[in-house]
């Protein structure tokens, strides 16, 4: 009889907790993040399973203007890529769905950038890699100058958040975000003409990002502030051509919640 009573009490507690989390309110959170970004050929899945790049460093190419000779043709190749500034701002609705588990989703703006070296700009209508352009930059043995690639995204983030320590507000976040590239001045390299060009159609406009983070929270009256390191890794290839470049960024995030847990 005692065991039966204990089982009934345990079941009642679980049912009460389930009802409690199901009825918990959605809370508004404002999010801001800033850091560095680049485009790299790092493949997360290939690296994990032993066949890809082992670091997040951007690929390095010869950009000194000297070039290499292949079959009598001077191949200068694309520029090396230097990290640039990145940031994000947005809002999400957050809800507790378990004893130490939270879910959030919302809307966000993401900005990524990096810097490359390009040659002389040529104003001329022509077709490069099947894309019509009105101007392009030649990299064939010319004096090079810096050019900042900028990428503007609207994104729909969804995040599962887990409280790592029962009595400490230290959380791990595993997030995914579907991001749409709505504006960019980013350049794509054409090997056949040794030149850079810009055309939005040369990019994969819809991108999927993996966004892990670790945050710590402090209470501010009827609000809660969370902050910590954040990584964004693009699963999707940035360009439609054979390039394996993916956008990646890292930095710090801050999240202000209206209403305590």
Coordinates of C-alpha atoms in Angstrom, one line a residue:
X1 CA 0.0 0.0 0.0
X2 CA 2.9 2.3 0.9
X3 CA 4.6 1.8 -2.5
X4 CA 1.3 2.4 -4.3
X5 CA 0.8 5.6 -2.4
X6 CA 4.3 6.8 -3.2
X7 CA 3.9 6.1 -6.9
X8 CA 0.6 8.0 -7.0
X9 CA 2.3 11.0 -5.2
X10 CA 5.2 10.9 -7.7
X11 CA 2.8 10.8 -10.7
X12 CA 0.8 13.7 -9.2
X13 CA 3.9 15.8 -8.8
X14 CA 5.0 15.1 -12.4
X15 CA 1.5 15.9 -13.7
X16 CA 1.6 19.2 -11.7
X17 CA 5.0 20.1 -13.0
X18 CA 3.9 19.4 -16.6
X19 CA 0.9 21.6 -16.2
X20 CA 3.0 24.3 -14.6
X21 CA 5.4 24.5 -17.5
X22 CA 2.7 24.2 -20.1
X23 CA 0.9 27.2 -18.6
X24 CA 4.1 29.3 -18.2
X25 CA 4.0 32.6 -20.0
X26 CA 6.0 33.7 -23.0
X27 CA 8.4 36.4 -22.1
X28 CA 9.8 39.1 -24.4
X29 CA 13.6 39.1 -24.8
X30 CA 15.7 41.7 -26.6
X31 CA 19.0 40.4 -28.0
X32 CA 22.2 42.1 -29.2
X33 CA 25.5 40.5 -30.2
X34 CA 28.8 41.8 -31.7
X35 CA 32.0 40.2 -32.7
X36 CA 34.1 39.2 -35.8
X37 CA 33.1 37.3 -38.9
X38 CA 34.7 35.8 -42.0
X39 CA 34.0 33.4 -44.9
X40 CA 36.0 30.2 -44.5
X41 CA 36.1 26.7 -46.1
X42 CA 35.7 25.1 -42.7
X43 CA 33.3 22.1 -42.9
X44 CA 32.0 21.2 -39.5
X45 CA 30.6 17.8 -40.4
X46 CA 33.7 16.8 -42.4
X47 CA 36.0 17.9 -39.5
X48 CA 34.0 16.0 -36.9
X49 CA 34.1 12.8 -39.0
X50 CA 37.8 13.2 -39.9
X51 CA 37.9 14.5 -43.5
X52 CA 37.7 18.3 -43.3
X53 CA 39.7 21.4 -42.3
X54 CA 40.7 21.5 -38.6
X55 CA 40.5 25.2 -37.9
X56 CA 38.2 28.1 -38.4
X57 CA 40.9 30.1 -40.2
X58 CA 40.0 31.6 -43.6
X59 CA 41.6 30.1 -46.6
X60 CA 44.8 31.7 -47.7
X61 CA 45.7 32.4 -51.3
X62 CA 48.4 34.3 -53.2
X63 CA 47.4 38.0 -53.5
X64 CA 50.8 39.6 -53.9
X65 CA 50.3 40.2 -57.6
X66 CA 53.1 37.8 -58.6
X67 CA 50.8 34.8 -59.4
X68 CA 51.8 31.3 -60.4
X69 CA 52.2 29.9 -63.9
X70 CA 50.1 26.9 -65.0
X71 CA 50.4 25.8 -68.6
X72 CA 51.7 29.2 -69.6
X73 CA 48.7 31.0 -67.9
X74 CA 49.4 33.2 -64.9
X75 CA 47.0 32.2 -62.1
X76 CA 46.7 34.9 -59.5
X77 CA 43.9 33.3 -57.6
X78 CA 41.5 35.0 -55.1
X79 CA 42.6 37.2 -52.2
X80 CA 43.1 36.0 -48.7
X81 CA 40.2 36.8 -46.4
X82 CA 40.5 39.0 -43.3
X83 CA 38.0 39.0 -40.5
X84 CA 35.5 41.9 -40.3
X85 CA 32.9 43.3 -37.8
X86 CA 29.6 41.5 -37.2
X87 CA 26.6 42.2 -35.1
X88 CA 23.0 41.2 -34.6
X89 CA 19.9 42.7 -33.0
X90 CA 16.5 41.3 -32.5
X91 CA 13.7 40.1 -30.3
X92 CA 12.5 36.6 -29.3
X93 CA 9.7 35.1 -27.2
X94 CA 11.0 32.7 -24.5
X95 CA 9.1 30.0 -22.6
X96 CA 10.0 27.5 -20.0
X97 CA 9.1 24.0 -21.1
X98 CA 10.8 21.9 -18.5
X99 CA 12.4 22.1 -15.1
X100 CA 15.6 23.5 -16.5
X101 CA 14.7 23.7 -20.2
X102 CA 13.6 26.8 -22.2
X103 CA 12.6 27.4 -25.8
X104 CA 12.7 30.7 -27.7
X105 CA 12.0 31.9 -31.2
X106 CA 11.7 35.3 -32.9
X107 CA 13.0 37.7 -35.5
X108 CA 16.6 39.1 -35.9
X109 CA 18.8 41.2 -38.2
X110 CA 22.3 39.9 -38.8
X111 CA 25.3 41.7 -40.3
X112 CA 28.5 40.0 -41.4
X113 CA 31.6 41.4 -43.1
X114 CA 35.2 40.6 -44.1
X115 CA 37.9 42.3 -46.2
X116 CA 39.7 41.1 -49.3
X117 CA 42.2 42.6 -51.8
X118 CA 41.0 43.5 -55.3
X119 CA 42.6 45.1 -58.3
X120 CA 41.4 47.8 -60.7
X121 CA 37.7 48.4 -61.2
X122 CA 36.5 48.1 -64.8
X123 CA 33.2 49.6 -65.8
X124 CA 32.0 47.3 -68.5
X125 CA 28.9 45.3 -69.3
X126 CA 29.8 41.6 -69.6
X127 CA 28.8 38.1 -68.4
X128 CA 31.0 36.4 -65.8
X129 CA 30.1 32.8 -64.7
X130 CA 26.7 33.2 -66.4
X131 CA 25.9 36.4 -64.4
X132 CA 25.4 39.7 -66.1
X133 CA 27.5 42.5 -64.5
X134 CA 28.1 46.2 -65.2
X135 CA 31.5 46.3 -63.5
X136 CA 34.1 44.0 -62.1
X137 CA 37.6 44.1 -60.4
X138 CA 40.5 42.4 -62.2
X139 CA 43.2 40.7 -60.0
X140 CA 45.6 40.0 -62.8
X141 CA 48.9 41.6 -61.8
X142 CA 47.6 44.9 -60.8
X143 CA 48.0 47.1 -57.7
X144 CA 45.6 45.7 -55.0
X145 CA 43.4 47.6 -52.6
X146 CA 41.2 46.5 -49.7
X147 CA 37.5 45.9 -50.3
X148 CA 34.9 45.2 -47.6
X149 CA 32.3 42.5 -48.3
X150 CA 29.1 43.1 -46.4
X151 CA 26.2 40.7 -45.9
X152 CA 22.8 41.8 -44.5
X153 CA 20.4 39.0 -43.3
X154 CA 16.9 38.8 -41.9
X155 CA 16.7 35.7 -39.7
X156 CA 14.3 33.5 -37.8
X157 CA 16.1 32.0 -34.8
X158 CA 14.9 29.1 -32.7
X159 CA 16.8 28.1 -29.6
X160 CA 16.7 25.3 -26.9
X161 CA 18.3 26.5 -23.7
X162 CA 19.5 24.2 -20.9
X163 CA 20.4 25.3 -17.3
X164 CA 23.6 23.4 -16.6
X165 CA 23.7 23.8 -12.8
X166 CA 20.5 23.5 -10.8
X167 CA 21.2 26.5 -8.4
X168 CA 23.3 28.6 -10.8
X169 CA 22.0 30.6 -13.8
X170 CA 24.6 29.1 -16.2
X171 CA 23.0 28.0 -19.4
X172 CA 24.0 26.3 -22.6
X173 CA 22.1 27.3 -25.8
X174 CA 21.8 25.2 -29.0
X175 CA 20.2 27.3 -31.7
X176 CA 19.4 27.2 -35.3
X177 CA 18.5 30.2 -37.5
X178 CA 17.1 30.4 -41.0
X179 CA 18.6 33.5 -42.5
X180 CA 17.8 35.3 -45.8
X181 CA 20.4 37.4 -47.6
X182 CA 18.4 40.5 -48.6
X183 CA 21.4 42.8 -49.5
X184 CA 25.1 42.4 -50.2
X185 CA 28.0 44.1 -52.0
X186 CA 30.0 40.8 -51.6
X187 CA 32.3 39.8 -54.4
X188 CA 32.6 36.4 -56.1
X189 CA 35.9 35.3 -57.7
X190 CA 35.9 34.1 -61.3
X191 CA 39.0 31.9 -62.0
X192 CA 38.6 32.0 -65.8
X193 CA 38.9 35.8 -66.0
X194 CA 40.9 36.3 -62.7
X195 CA 38.4 38.9 -61.5
X196 CA 35.9 39.7 -58.8
X197 CA 32.3 40.7 -59.5
X198 CA 29.1 41.3 -57.5
X199 CA 25.7 39.8 -58.4
X200 CA 23.1 38.8 -55.7
X201 CA 22.1 35.9 -57.9
X202 CA 25.6 34.4 -57.4
X203 CA 24.8 33.8 -53.7
X204 CA 22.7 31.2 -52.0
X205 CA 20.2 33.7 -50.5
X206 CA 18.7 31.3 -47.9
X207 CA 21.2 30.1 -45.3
X208 CA 21.0 27.8 -42.3
X209 CA 23.2 28.6 -39.2
X210 CA 24.1 26.7 -36.1
X211 CA 24.4 29.0 -33.1
X212 CA 25.8 27.5 -29.8
X213 CA 26.3 29.8 -26.8
X214 CA 27.0 29.8 -23.1
X215 CA 25.3 32.5 -21.0
X216 CA 25.2 33.6 -17.4
X217 CA 22.2 35.5 -16.0
X218 CA 21.9 38.3 -13.4
X219 CA 18.6 39.8 -12.0
X220 CA 17.8 43.4 -12.5
X221 CA 14.6 44.1 -10.6
X222 CA 11.8 42.8 -12.8
X223 CA 14.2 42.0 -15.6
X224 CA 16.9 39.5 -16.3
X225 CA 20.2 40.1 -18.2
X226 CA 22.0 37.2 -19.8
X227 CA 25.4 37.4 -21.5
X228 CA 28.2 35.2 -22.8
X229 CA 30.1 33.9 -25.8
X230 CA 28.4 33.0 -29.0
X231 CA 29.4 31.2 -32.2
X232 CA 27.5 31.3 -35.6
X233 CA 28.4 28.7 -38.2
X234 CA 26.8 28.6 -41.7
X235 CA 25.8 25.1 -42.8
X236 CA 25.1 26.4 -46.3
X237 CA 27.6 27.4 -48.9
X238 CA 27.7 31.1 -49.4
X239 CA 28.2 31.1 -53.1
X240 CA 26.4 29.0 -55.8
X241 CA 29.6 28.2 -57.7
X242 CA 32.1 25.5 -56.6
X243 CA 33.5 27.6 -53.7
X244 CA 33.1 25.9 -50.3
X245 CA 33.0 29.2 -48.4
X246 CA 30.7 29.4 -45.4
X247 CA 30.0 32.4 -43.2
X248 CA 31.2 32.1 -39.6
X249 CA 31.3 34.5 -36.7
X250 CA 32.1 34.6 -33.0
X251 CA 31.6 37.2 -30.3
X252 CA 29.6 38.1 -27.3
X253 CA 25.8 38.3 -26.9
X254 CA 23.5 40.0 -24.4
X255 CA 19.9 39.2 -23.8
X256 CA 17.5 41.3 -21.7
X257 CA 14.3 39.5 -20.5
X258 CA 11.3 41.4 -19.3
X259 CA 10.1 39.4 -16.3
X260 CA 12.1 37.0 -14.2
X261 CA 12.1 33.2 -14.7

